[in-house]
Amino acid sequence: INQNVFSAQYEGPYGGGIEIFTRPNVTKFRTFVSFGFADGRLNASDPFLQRRVPYQSKSLYFNSTGPLFGKKTSFFVYGGLSGTDSSAVINAVILDADLRPAAFRQTFSTPGSSENVNFSINADPNKKHKLYFNYGFGRGRSKGQNVGGFLLPSRANENESQNHSFQFSETFFVDPDIVNQSRAFVYYGSNNSFGGSTDPAINVLDSYFGGGSQQNATNKNLRFDVSNETTWQMGRYALGFGVRFRGETIDQNSTANFGGTYTFSGRLAPALDANNQPIPDGRGGFLTEQIDSLESYRRTLFFSRAGYTDQQIRELGGGANQLTVSGGNPAIKLAQYDFGVYLQNSYKISDTIAASFGLRYENQTNIGSNYNFAPRFGLIWSPKAKDKQNPLYTLPRVSVGYGLFYSRFGLNNTLNVKLASDPDRAQYLIMDPTILDLFPAVPSSDLLQQFALPRTQRVIADGFESPYQSLLNFNVLKKLPKGFSLNFSFSHGKYLRQNYTQNINAPLGGSFDPLDPSAAVRPFGNVGNIYQTRSFGRTVNERVSVNLNFPQTQKLFASIRYSYAKTRSNVVSGSGSPFDPYDFSQDYGPSSYDGVHSGGGYFYYSLPFQKI
């Protein structure tokens, strides 16, 4: 257990947790099995169907542990199987064979199943080596997804997913004072979705969503993390050093909506009689009425079958309102790697005072931030109490720490920018009646080019640097009579080079006219907004907290906590926008977490009849 949370060994503040090493001398085999079952016949009726929705689930779980190769190795394995025969409830309004509105209420089977297994080995081949190995596998399948409510069975798709994980660690006791630890972790996951067809989708607002599913997509993700660390204890002095390397790759391919989606909505249209003819208004025109989306869709089909021209169909209230299509290159591949190296020194000045100094360096691909040096300092004073001294009069334990902690710029940030700005990807929005009247066919890509949506450019600034936190922490722990203790802490943190998005092509002040937006003066010309991710945000946080810890016994575990925080920031988040898009300094001020008082705690007491 490393109590120095400001050790350069750790990437983030507050340490790396607790590691527990156990001996593998398991002498007996033990197995546990459980089974679960549920059936929808015990459920209440669905309010729309007025009957129970079919449902049934089954599950089987097990684990087993025992010795391998004598007392030097043990294994642990657990796994599970589960299957669910569930159903989605469809509550839509469609058109029957005679083009009359008809309620469509039914259940649609959405079965799913999953399997997982995890196997680990803990071994002590000799007194100097300790090995740990773990492998996990999971797989899931489901059908009938994307169905329910207004979504018809034709929109159904299937999903398949699987994941593999591998962990390995070796602890090598070079001698009683030198310990070397090597770790490796690899994860691979894939998720595949299969649609039923590539036919155009038909969205009749507030009635139903049918047509082709067009949900073909694959997503593959690979992550790995390897590290090696050495600790050398030399009397009062301790030296630690290590290196860490990790990476992540993303491989996606999605043709969602490549077949297009026609949307029908309500509108003002001529009123029709029982023979679907316009009703004259007596003044040379026709009576009008507000029709819903389903009626507009009905008129499109009815008058099309009757041989009306496209223009006549629209004049009578038919025709699609819009067509959306996705196109371009459906594949995207990205990779990112980062590494860190550290050197940590600790020295026990006396029996009550210990000091530490460390330096960590980190770097990563996809951004050009090369000076991520993170110094760490720590000082602990833990005075000894005299025998039988009243805890009220003992001196407190005091610790002070300071350090810089860098944050990695995640691969998902790069992915989101590429998805939004990749010139090989396109989104088309068509509202031109001459194109919409091709329904139900989808126009060729040559016709679609002129309807490509203006692309909002998203970029990462060339000078983007890794965000970091400067943290100072002061902690006092005081023992009290009767086994109570009081913990007081104060922290001052500066979060610098934080990410924020700035519109670097916003209209210059005084040049925007709502009546003529195109006349606005923009730094990069009239090419739309250009959102750039930058690293100039700043947040300052100060927090005071007090914990009262109750005496810990076999029957009682309790603690009460209070904290107060003050926070200032100029990072605009959520739906807000900066006062001046070119100067964020005017936005520096109290954040939503400023002046927040919070309290909490826990209390657990074992009753006399409970066994711990």
Coordinates of C-alpha atoms in Angstrom, one line a residue:
I1 CA 0.0 0.0 0.0
N2 CA 1.6 3.2 -1.2
Q3 CA 0.4 6.1 1.0
N4 CA 2.2 8.7 -1.2
V5 CA -0.4 9.7 -3.7
F6 CA 2.1 12.2 -5.1
S7 CA 4.4 9.5 -6.3
A8 CA 5.7 9.9 -9.9
Q9 CA 4.7 6.2 -10.4
Y10 CA 1.1 7.2 -10.9
E11 CA -0.4 8.9 -14.0
G12 CA -3.2 10.6 -12.1
P13 CA -3.6 12.2 -8.7
Y14 CA -4.6 10.2 -5.6
G15 CA -2.5 7.2 -6.3
G16 CA -3.0 3.8 -7.9
G17 CA -5.1 2.0 -5.4
I18 CA -4.2 -1.1 -3.3
E19 CA -2.5 -4.3 -4.5
I20 CA -3.0 -7.5 -2.6
F21 CA -0.8 -10.5 -3.2
T22 CA -1.9 -13.9 -2.0
R23 CA -0.3 -17.3 -2.0
P24 CA -1.7 -19.9 -4.4
N25 CA -1.7 -22.7 -1.8
V26 CA -5.3 -23.8 -2.5
T27 CA -5.7 -27.4 -1.4
K28 CA -9.3 -28.2 -2.2
F29 CA -11.6 -28.0 -5.2
R30 CA -14.7 -25.9 -4.8
T31 CA -17.5 -25.3 -7.3
F32 CA -20.6 -23.1 -7.2
V33 CA -23.5 -23.2 -9.6
S34 CA -26.6 -21.1 -9.8
F35 CA -29.7 -21.0 -12.1
G36 CA -32.3 -18.3 -12.8
F37 CA -35.6 -18.4 -14.6
A38 CA -38.3 -15.8 -15.3
D39 CA -41.5 -16.0 -17.4
G40 CA -43.8 -13.3 -18.7
R41 CA -46.9 -15.2 -17.6
L42 CA -46.5 -13.7 -14.2
N43 CA -46.3 -10.1 -15.5
A44 CA -49.2 -7.6 -16.0
S45 CA -50.9 -7.0 -19.3
D46 CA -49.5 -4.4 -21.7
P47 CA -51.8 -1.3 -21.8
F48 CA -51.8 -1.1 -25.6
L49 CA -52.2 -4.8 -26.4
Q50 CA -54.5 -5.5 -23.5
R51 CA -52.6 -8.8 -23.0
R52 CA -49.3 -10.0 -21.7
V53 CA -46.2 -9.6 -23.7
P54 CA -44.3 -12.9 -24.3
Y55 CA -41.2 -13.0 -22.2
Q56 CA -38.9 -15.7 -20.8
S57 CA -35.3 -15.6 -19.5
K58 CA -32.9 -18.3 -18.4
S59 CA -29.5 -18.0 -16.9
L60 CA -26.8 -20.3 -15.6
Y61 CA -23.7 -19.2 -13.7
F62 CA -20.8 -21.1 -12.2
N63 CA -17.4 -20.7 -10.7
S64 CA -14.7 -23.2 -9.6
T65 CA -11.4 -23.0 -7.9
G66 CA -8.7 -25.5 -7.0
P67 CA -5.0 -26.4 -7.0
L68 CA -2.8 -27.1 -10.0
F69 CA 0.6 -28.8 -9.8
G70 CA 0.6 -29.1 -6.0
K71 CA 0.6 -26.0 -3.8
K72 CA 2.5 -23.7 -6.1
T73 CA -0.3 -23.0 -8.5
S74 CA -4.1 -22.4 -8.3
F75 CA -6.8 -21.7 -10.8
F76 CA -10.1 -19.8 -10.7
V77 CA -12.7 -20.0 -13.4
Y78 CA -16.2 -18.6 -13.7
G79 CA -18.7 -18.2 -16.5
G80 CA -22.3 -17.8 -17.4
L81 CA -24.9 -18.5 -20.1
S82 CA -28.0 -16.5 -20.5
G83 CA -30.9 -16.3 -22.9
T84 CA -33.9 -14.0 -23.2
D85 CA -37.0 -14.5 -25.3
S86 CA -38.3 -11.0 -25.1
S87 CA -40.7 -9.0 -27.3
A88 CA -41.0 -5.5 -28.5
V89 CA -44.4 -3.8 -28.6
I90 CA -45.3 -2.0 -31.8
N91 CA -48.1 0.6 -31.6
A92 CA -48.3 2.3 -35.0
V93 CA -50.9 3.4 -37.6
I94 CA -50.4 2.1 -41.1
L95 CA -52.3 1.9 -44.4
D96 CA -54.1 -1.3 -45.3
A97 CA -54.3 -2.8 -48.8
D98 CA -57.2 -0.3 -49.6
L99 CA -55.1 2.6 -48.3
R100 CA -57.2 3.1 -45.2
P101 CA -55.7 3.9 -41.8
A102 CA -55.4 0.8 -39.6
A103 CA -54.0 0.3 -36.2
F104 CA -50.9 -1.9 -36.1
R105 CA -50.5 -3.3 -32.6
Q106 CA -48.5 -6.5 -32.1
T107 CA -45.5 -7.9 -30.5
F108 CA -42.2 -8.7 -32.3
S109 CA -39.8 -11.3 -31.0
T110 CA -36.5 -9.8 -29.9
P111 CA -34.5 -12.8 -28.6
G112 CA -31.0 -12.5 -27.2
S113 CA -28.3 -14.6 -25.7
S114 CA -24.9 -14.2 -24.2
E115 CA -22.0 -16.3 -22.9
N116 CA -18.9 -15.4 -21.0
V117 CA -16.0 -17.2 -19.3
N118 CA -13.1 -16.0 -17.3
F119 CA -10.0 -18.1 -16.4
S120 CA -7.1 -17.1 -14.1
I121 CA -4.0 -18.8 -12.8
N122 CA -2.0 -17.7 -9.8
A123 CA 1.5 -19.3 -9.5
D124 CA 4.6 -19.2 -7.3
P125 CA 7.1 -21.3 -9.3
N126 CA 9.8 -20.4 -6.9
K127 CA 10.6 -18.0 -4.0
K128 CA 11.6 -15.2 -6.4
H129 CA 8.8 -15.2 -8.9
K130 CA 5.1 -14.7 -8.7
L131 CA 3.0 -15.1 -11.8
Y132 CA -0.6 -14.1 -12.6
F133 CA -2.5 -14.9 -15.8
N134 CA -6.1 -14.1 -16.8
Y135 CA -8.1 -14.6 -19.9
G136 CA -11.7 -13.5 -20.4
F137 CA -14.1 -14.1 -23.3
G138 CA -17.6 -12.8 -23.9
R139 CA -20.1 -13.1 -26.7
G140 CA -23.6 -11.8 -27.3
R141 CA -26.3 -12.1 -30.0
S142 CA -29.6 -10.4 -30.4
K143 CA -32.3 -10.2 -33.0
G144 CA -35.3 -7.9 -33.6
Q145 CA -33.4 -4.8 -32.5
N146 CA -34.6 -1.3 -33.5
V147 CA -38.3 -2.3 -33.4
G148 CA -41.0 -1.0 -31.1
G149 CA -43.3 1.9 -30.9
F150 CA -43.7 3.5 -34.3
L151 CA -40.8 1.3 -35.7
L152 CA -42.1 -1.6 -37.8
P153 CA -40.6 -5.1 -38.2
S154 CA -39.0 -4.1 -41.5
R155 CA -36.7 -1.9 -39.5
A156 CA -35.3 -4.8 -37.5
N157 CA -31.7 -5.6 -37.4
E158 CA -29.4 -8.2 -35.7
N159 CA -26.4 -7.6 -33.5
E160 CA -23.4 -9.7 -32.7
S161 CA -20.6 -8.8 -30.3
Q162 CA -17.7 -10.4 -28.7
N163 CA -14.7 -9.4 -26.6
H164 CA -11.4 -11.0 -25.5
S165 CA -9.2 -9.8 -22.7
F166 CA -5.8 -11.0 -21.6
Q167 CA -3.8 -10.0 -18.5
F168 CA -0.4 -11.1 -17.3
S169 CA 1.8 -9.9 -14.5
E170 CA 5.1 -11.1 -13.0
T171 CA 6.6 -10.0 -9.7
F172 CA 10.3 -10.7 -9.5
F173 CA 12.0 -10.5 -6.1
V174 CA 15.6 -9.9 -7.3
D175 CA 16.7 -9.9 -3.7
P176 CA 14.9 -8.8 -0.4
D177 CA 15.4 -5.1 -1.3
I178 CA 14.7 -5.1 -5.0
V179 CA 11.4 -5.9 -6.6
N180 CA 10.6 -5.8 -10.4
Q181 CA 7.0 -5.9 -11.7
S182 CA 6.0 -6.5 -15.3
R183 CA 2.4 -6.2 -16.5
A184 CA 0.6 -6.6 -19.7
F185 CA -3.1 -6.1 -20.7
V186 CA -4.7 -6.6 -24.1
Y187 CA -8.4 -6.1 -25.0
Y188 CA -10.2 -6.7 -28.3
G189 CA -13.9 -6.1 -28.9
S190 CA -16.1 -6.1 -31.9
N191 CA -19.7 -5.2 -32.5
N192 CA -21.5 -6.0 -35.7
S193 CA -25.0 -4.9 -36.8
F194 CA -26.9 -6.4 -39.8
G195 CA -29.9 -4.8 -41.4
G196 CA -32.6 -6.6 -43.2
S197 CA -32.4 -4.7 -46.5
T198 CA -31.0 -1.6 -48.2
D199 CA -34.4 -0.3 -49.4
P200 CA -35.2 3.3 -48.6
A201 CA -36.7 3.9 -45.2
I202 CA -40.1 5.6 -44.9
N203 CA -40.8 7.8 -41.9
V204 CA -44.4 8.9 -41.7
L205 CA -44.2 11.2 -38.7
D206 CA -46.3 10.2 -35.7
S207 CA -47.7 7.2 -37.5
Y208 CA -45.0 4.7 -38.4
F209 CA -41.4 4.2 -39.4
G210 CA -40.9 1.5 -42.0
G211 CA -39.0 0.6 -45.1
G212 CA -35.5 -0.8 -45.2
S213 CA -33.4 -1.2 -42.0
Q214 CA -30.1 0.0 -43.5
Q215 CA -28.2 -0.7 -40.2
N216 CA -25.2 -2.5 -41.5
A217 CA -22.2 -1.5 -39.3
T218 CA -19.0 -2.9 -37.8
N219 CA -16.9 -1.6 -35.0
K220 CA -13.6 -3.1 -33.8
N221 CA -11.6 -1.8 -30.9
L222 CA -8.1 -3.0 -29.8
R223 CA -6.4 -1.7 -26.6
F224 CA -3.1 -2.7 -25.0
D225 CA -1.1 -1.6 -22.0
V226 CA 2.4 -2.9 -20.9
S227 CA 4.5 -1.6 -18.1
N228 CA 7.6 -2.5 -16.1
E229 CA 8.5 -1.0 -12.7
T230 CA 11.4 -1.5 -10.2
T231 CA 11.6 -0.6 -6.6
W232 CA 14.9 -0.7 -4.7
Q233 CA 15.0 -0.2 -0.9
M234 CA 18.4 0.9 0.5
G235 CA 17.9 1.5 4.2
R236 CA 16.3 4.8 4.7
Y237 CA 16.4 5.5 0.9
A238 CA 14.1 4.1 -1.7
L239 CA 14.4 4.4 -5.5
G240 CA 11.7 3.5 -8.0
F241 CA 11.7 3.8 -11.8
G242 CA 9.5 2.4 -14.6
V243 CA 8.0 2.7 -18.0
R244 CA 4.6 2.3 -19.5
F245 CA 3.4 2.0 -23.1
R246 CA -0.2 1.6 -24.3
G247 CA -2.2 2.1 -27.5
E248 CA -5.6 1.9 -29.0
T249 CA -7.0 1.4 -32.5
I250 CA -10.5 1.9 -33.8
D251 CA -11.8 0.4 -37.0
Q252 CA -15.4 1.3 -38.0
N253 CA -17.5 0.7 -41.1
S254 CA -21.1 1.9 -41.3
T255 CA -23.5 2.2 -44.2
A256 CA -26.4 3.4 -42.1
N257 CA -28.9 5.4 -44.2
F258 CA -26.9 4.9 -47.4
G259 CA -30.3 3.8 -48.9
G260 CA -31.9 7.1 -47.9
T261 CA -34.9 8.0 -45.7
Y262 CA -38.1 9.6 -47.1
T263 CA -40.0 11.7 -44.5
F264 CA -43.7 12.6 -44.8
S265 CA -45.3 15.2 -42.5
G266 CA -48.6 17.0 -42.2
R267 CA -49.4 20.1 -44.2
L268 CA -52.2 22.4 -45.4
A269 CA -53.9 20.8 -48.4
P270 CA -57.2 20.8 -50.3
A271 CA -60.1 19.1 -48.6
L272 CA -61.3 15.9 -50.4
D273 CA -64.7 14.4 -50.7
A274 CA -65.6 10.7 -50.5
N275 CA -64.3 10.2 -54.0
N276 CA -60.9 11.8 -53.3
Q277 CA -61.8 14.9 -55.3
P278 CA -61.2 18.5 -54.1
I279 CA -64.2 20.3 -52.6
P280 CA -64.9 23.7 -54.3
D281 CA -65.2 26.7 -52.0
G282 CA -67.8 28.5 -54.2
R283 CA -65.3 31.2 -55.1
G284 CA -63.4 29.5 -57.9
G285 CA -61.0 27.7 -55.5
F286 CA -61.1 24.7 -53.2
L287 CA -61.6 24.3 -49.4
T288 CA -58.4 23.6 -47.5
E289 CA -57.7 21.6 -44.3
Q290 CA -54.7 20.6 -42.2
I291 CA -53.9 17.0 -42.9
D292 CA -51.6 14.7 -40.9
S293 CA -48.5 12.9 -42.2
L294 CA -50.4 9.6 -42.8
E295 CA -53.0 11.3 -44.9
S296 CA -50.2 13.0 -47.0
Y297 CA -48.6 9.6 -47.5
R298 CA -52.0 8.1 -48.4
R299 CA -52.6 10.7 -51.0
T300 CA -49.1 10.1 -52.5
L301 CA -49.9 6.4 -53.0
F302 CA -53.5 6.9 -54.1
F303 CA -53.0 9.6 -56.8
S304 CA -49.8 7.9 -58.0
R305 CA -51.7 4.7 -58.7
A306 CA -54.4 6.8 -60.4
G307 CA -51.9 8.2 -62.9
Y308 CA -51.7 11.7 -61.6
T309 CA -48.6 13.8 -62.5
D310 CA -46.1 14.6 -59.8
Q311 CA -47.2 18.2 -59.8
Q312 CA -50.9 17.3 -59.4
I313 CA -50.0 14.9 -56.5
R314 CA -48.3 17.8 -54.6
E315 CA -51.1 20.2 -55.3
L316 CA -53.5 17.7 -53.7
G317 CA -51.3 17.3 -50.5
G318 CA -49.1 14.4 -51.5
G319 CA -45.4 14.0 -51.9
A320 CA -42.5 13.5 -49.5
N321 CA -41.3 16.5 -47.5
Q322 CA -37.6 15.6 -47.4
L323 CA -35.1 13.0 -48.2
T324 CA -31.9 12.4 -46.2
V325 CA -29.0 10.2 -47.5
S326 CA -25.6 9.3 -46.1
G327 CA -22.8 8.7 -48.6
G328 CA -19.1 8.6 -49.2
N329 CA -16.5 6.3 -47.6
P330 CA -18.1 4.3 -44.8
A331 CA -14.8 3.2 -43.3
I332 CA -12.7 4.9 -40.8
K333 CA -9.5 3.7 -39.0
L334 CA -7.6 5.5 -36.3
A335 CA -4.8 4.6 -33.9
Q336 CA -3.2 6.3 -30.9
Y337 CA -0.2 5.5 -28.7
D338 CA 1.2 7.0 -25.5
F339 CA 4.0 6.3 -23.1
G340 CA 5.2 7.4 -19.7
V341 CA 8.5 7.0 -17.8
Y342 CA 9.2 8.0 -14.2
L343 CA 11.9 8.2 -11.5
Q344 CA 10.8 8.3 -7.9
N345 CA 13.0 8.9 -4.8
S346 CA 11.9 8.5 -1.2
Y347 CA 14.0 9.2 1.9
K348 CA 13.1 8.6 5.6
I349 CA 14.7 11.6 7.3
S350 CA 13.9 10.3 10.7
D351 CA 11.6 7.9 12.4
T352 CA 8.8 10.4 12.1
I353 CA 9.6 12.4 8.9
A354 CA 9.7 11.1 5.3
A355 CA 10.2 13.0 2.1
S356 CA 9.8 12.1 -1.6
F357 CA 10.7 13.6 -4.9
G358 CA 9.8 12.2 -8.3
L359 CA 9.7 13.2 -12.0
R360 CA 7.4 11.7 -14.7
Y361 CA 7.4 12.3 -18.4
E362 CA 4.5 11.5 -20.8
N363 CA 3.8 11.9 -24.5
Q364 CA 1.3 10.6 -27.1
T365 CA 0.6 10.6 -30.8
N366 CA -2.2 12.6 -32.5
I367 CA -1.2 15.9 -30.8
G368 CA 2.1 17.8 -30.8
S369 CA 2.7 18.2 -27.0
N370 CA 6.3 17.2 -26.2
Y371 CA 7.1 18.9 -22.9
N372 CA 4.9 17.0 -20.5
F373 CA 7.3 16.8 -17.5
A374 CA 5.5 16.2 -14.2
P375 CA 7.5 16.8 -11.0
R376 CA 6.1 15.5 -7.7
F377 CA 6.9 16.3 -4.1
G378 CA 5.7 14.9 -0.8
L379 CA 6.4 15.3 2.9
I380 CA 4.9 13.3 5.7
W381 CA 5.3 14.0 9.5
S382 CA 3.9 11.2 11.6
P383 CA 4.9 11.8 15.3
K384 CA 4.9 8.9 17.6
A385 CA 2.6 8.8 20.6
K386 CA 3.8 7.9 24.1
D387 CA 2.7 4.8 25.8
K388 CA -0.8 5.1 27.3
Q389 CA -1.0 8.8 26.2
N390 CA -4.4 10.2 25.9
P391 CA -5.2 10.5 22.1
L392 CA -6.6 13.9 22.7
Y393 CA -3.1 15.2 23.5
T394 CA -1.1 13.4 20.7
L395 CA 0.2 15.3 17.8
P396 CA -1.5 14.8 14.5
R397 CA -0.2 13.2 11.4
V398 CA 0.5 15.8 8.7
S399 CA 1.2 15.3 5.0
V400 CA 1.8 17.9 2.3
G401 CA 2.1 17.1 -1.4
Y402 CA 2.4 18.9 -4.7
G403 CA 2.6 17.7 -8.3
L404 CA 1.7 18.1 -11.9
F405 CA -0.7 15.5 -13.5
Y406 CA -1.2 15.4 -17.3
S407 CA -4.4 14.1 -18.9
R408 CA -4.3 12.1 -22.2
F409 CA -6.3 13.5 -25.1
G410 CA -8.5 10.5 -25.8
L411 CA -8.8 8.8 -29.2
N412 CA -12.5 9.4 -29.2
N413 CA -11.8 13.1 -29.5
T414 CA -9.9 12.6 -32.7
L415 CA -12.6 10.2 -33.9
N416 CA -15.4 12.8 -33.4
V417 CA -13.4 15.4 -35.3
K418 CA -12.8 13.1 -38.2
L419 CA -16.4 11.9 -38.4
A420 CA -17.6 15.5 -38.6
S421 CA -15.0 16.8 -41.0
D422 CA -13.8 13.9 -43.2
P423 CA -14.2 15.1 -46.8
D424 CA -14.8 11.5 -47.9
R425 CA -18.0 11.4 -45.9
A426 CA -21.2 13.2 -46.9
Q427 CA -24.7 13.9 -45.7
Y428 CA -27.4 15.0 -48.2
L429 CA -30.6 16.8 -47.4
I430 CA -33.0 17.1 -50.3
M431 CA -36.1 19.3 -50.1
D432 CA -36.4 20.0 -53.9
P433 CA -39.8 18.6 -55.1
T434 CA -38.3 17.6 -58.5
I435 CA -36.0 15.1 -56.6
L436 CA -38.5 14.1 -53.9
D437 CA -41.0 13.1 -56.6
L438 CA -38.7 10.2 -57.6
F439 CA -40.1 8.4 -54.5
P440 CA -39.8 5.6 -53.8
A441 CA -36.6 5.5 -55.8
V442 CA -33.4 7.1 -54.4
P443 CA -31.6 9.5 -56.8
S444 CA -28.1 8.7 -58.0
S445 CA -25.1 10.2 -56.4
D446 CA -24.6 12.6 -59.4
L447 CA -27.9 14.2 -58.5
L448 CA -27.2 14.3 -54.8
Q449 CA -24.0 16.3 -55.0
Q450 CA -25.7 19.6 -55.3
F451 CA -27.7 18.8 -52.1
A452 CA -24.7 18.1 -49.9
L453 CA -25.2 19.7 -46.5
P454 CA -22.7 22.5 -45.8
R455 CA -20.1 20.9 -43.7
T456 CA -19.3 22.5 -40.3
Q457 CA -15.5 22.1 -40.1
R458 CA -14.1 20.7 -36.9
V459 CA -10.3 20.7 -36.4
I460 CA -7.8 20.3 -33.6
A461 CA -5.5 23.3 -33.2
D462 CA -1.9 22.8 -34.4
G463 CA -0.6 24.0 -31.1
F464 CA -2.8 21.8 -29.0
E465 CA -1.1 20.6 -25.8
S466 CA -1.9 18.0 -23.2
P467 CA -4.2 19.4 -20.4
Y468 CA -2.6 19.2 -16.9
Q469 CA -3.5 19.7 -13.3
S470 CA -1.3 21.5 -10.7
L471 CA -2.4 20.2 -7.4
L472 CA -1.4 21.2 -3.8
N473 CA -2.8 19.1 -1.0
F474 CA -2.5 19.5 2.8
N475 CA -3.9 16.8 5.1
V476 CA -4.1 16.5 8.9
L477 CA -5.2 13.3 10.7
K478 CA -5.9 13.6 14.4
K479 CA -6.8 10.7 16.7
L480 CA -9.5 11.3 19.2
P481 CA -10.6 9.5 22.4
K482 CA -12.7 6.4 22.2
G483 CA -11.3 5.3 18.9
F484 CA -12.6 8.3 16.9
S485 CA -10.4 10.2 14.4
L486 CA -10.7 13.5 12.6
N487 CA -9.3 14.0 9.1
F488 CA -9.0 17.5 7.7
S489 CA -7.8 18.3 4.2
F490 CA -7.3 21.3 1.9
S491 CA -6.6 21.1 -1.8
H492 CA -5.8 23.8 -4.3
G493 CA -5.9 22.7 -7.9
K494 CA -5.3 24.5 -11.2
Y495 CA -6.6 22.8 -14.3
L496 CA -4.7 24.4 -17.1
R497 CA -4.7 23.9 -20.9
Q498 CA -8.2 22.5 -20.7
N499 CA -10.0 21.6 -23.9
Y500 CA -12.6 23.9 -25.3
T501 CA -14.1 24.4 -28.7
Q502 CA -13.9 27.8 -30.3
N503 CA -15.6 29.0 -33.5
I504 CA -12.6 30.6 -35.2
N505 CA -14.7 31.8 -38.1
A506 CA -17.5 33.5 -36.2
P507 CA -18.7 36.9 -37.6
L508 CA -16.5 39.8 -36.3
G509 CA -18.2 42.1 -33.8
G510 CA -20.6 44.5 -35.4
S511 CA -20.6 42.8 -38.8
F512 CA -23.5 40.4 -38.4
D513 CA -27.0 41.4 -39.7
P514 CA -29.8 39.0 -39.0
L515 CA -31.6 40.2 -42.1
D516 CA -28.5 39.4 -44.2
P517 CA -26.3 36.8 -42.5
S518 CA -24.2 36.4 -45.6
A519 CA -22.9 39.9 -45.3
A520 CA -21.1 39.2 -42.1
V521 CA -17.3 39.5 -42.1
R522 CA -15.5 36.3 -41.2
P523 CA -11.8 35.8 -40.8
F524 CA -11.7 32.8 -43.2
G525 CA -14.5 34.1 -45.5
N526 CA -18.1 33.0 -46.0
V527 CA -17.4 29.2 -45.6
G528 CA -19.5 28.6 -42.5
N529 CA -18.4 27.9 -39.0
I530 CA -15.0 26.4 -38.2
Y531 CA -14.9 24.8 -34.7
Q532 CA -11.4 24.4 -33.4
T533 CA -10.5 22.4 -30.3
R534 CA -8.0 24.4 -28.3
S535 CA -6.1 24.0 -25.0
F536 CA -6.3 27.4 -23.4
G537 CA -9.1 26.7 -20.8
R538 CA -8.4 27.4 -17.1
T539 CA -10.2 26.2 -14.0
V540 CA -9.2 26.9 -10.4
N541 CA -10.7 24.8 -7.6
E542 CA -10.2 25.0 -3.8
R543 CA -11.8 22.4 -1.5
V544 CA -11.9 22.0 2.2
S545 CA -13.2 18.7 3.7
V546 CA -13.6 17.3 7.2
N547 CA -14.2 13.6 8.0
L548 CA -15.2 12.2 11.4
N549 CA -14.4 8.5 11.5
F550 CA -16.1 6.4 14.1
P551 CA -14.2 3.6 15.9
Q552 CA -13.9 0.6 13.5
T553 CA -15.0 -2.7 15.1
Q554 CA -16.3 -5.9 13.9
K555 CA -19.8 -4.6 14.3
L556 CA -19.6 -0.9 13.5
F557 CA -18.3 0.9 10.4
A558 CA -19.2 4.6 10.2
S559 CA -18.0 7.9 8.9
I560 CA -19.4 11.5 8.5
R561 CA -18.1 13.8 5.8
Y562 CA -18.5 17.5 5.0
S563 CA -16.8 19.6 2.2
Y564 CA -17.0 23.0 0.7
A565 CA -15.6 24.0 -2.7
K566 CA -15.0 27.2 -4.7
T567 CA -14.4 26.9 -8.4
R568 CA -13.6 29.4 -11.1
S569 CA -13.4 28.6 -14.8
N570 CA -13.6 30.0 -18.3
V571 CA -14.4 26.8 -20.0
V572 CA -17.9 27.1 -21.6
S573 CA -19.7 23.8 -21.6
G574 CA -23.2 22.4 -22.2
S575 CA -25.5 24.7 -24.2
G576 CA -23.7 27.9 -23.2
S577 CA -21.6 30.1 -25.4
P578 CA -18.8 32.6 -24.7
F579 CA -19.5 36.3 -24.3
D580 CA -16.9 37.0 -27.0
P581 CA -16.0 34.0 -29.3
Y582 CA -12.5 35.4 -29.8
D583 CA -11.8 36.2 -26.1
F584 CA -12.6 33.7 -23.4
S585 CA -11.0 35.7 -20.7
Q586 CA -14.2 37.6 -20.0
D587 CA -15.9 34.3 -19.2
Y588 CA -13.7 33.5 -16.3
G589 CA -15.8 33.4 -13.2
P590 CA -17.8 31.1 -10.8
S591 CA -18.7 27.7 -12.3
S592 CA -21.8 25.6 -11.5
Y593 CA -19.8 23.9 -8.7
D594 CA -18.8 27.1 -7.0
G595 CA -19.8 27.6 -3.4
V596 CA -21.2 24.1 -3.1
H597 CA -21.6 22.6 0.4
S598 CA -21.9 18.8 0.5
G599 CA -22.2 16.3 3.2
G600 CA -22.5 12.5 3.5
G601 CA -21.2 9.4 5.1
Y602 CA -22.0 5.9 5.8
F603 CA -23.2 3.9 8.8
Y604 CA -23.1 0.1 9.1
Y605 CA -23.9 -1.8 12.3
S606 CA -24.1 -5.6 12.5
L607 CA -27.2 -6.8 14.5
P608 CA -26.7 -9.5 17.2
F609 CA -28.1 -12.2 15.0
Q610 CA -25.9 -11.3 12.0
K611 CA -22.6 -13.1 11.4
I612 CA -19.7 -11.3 9.8

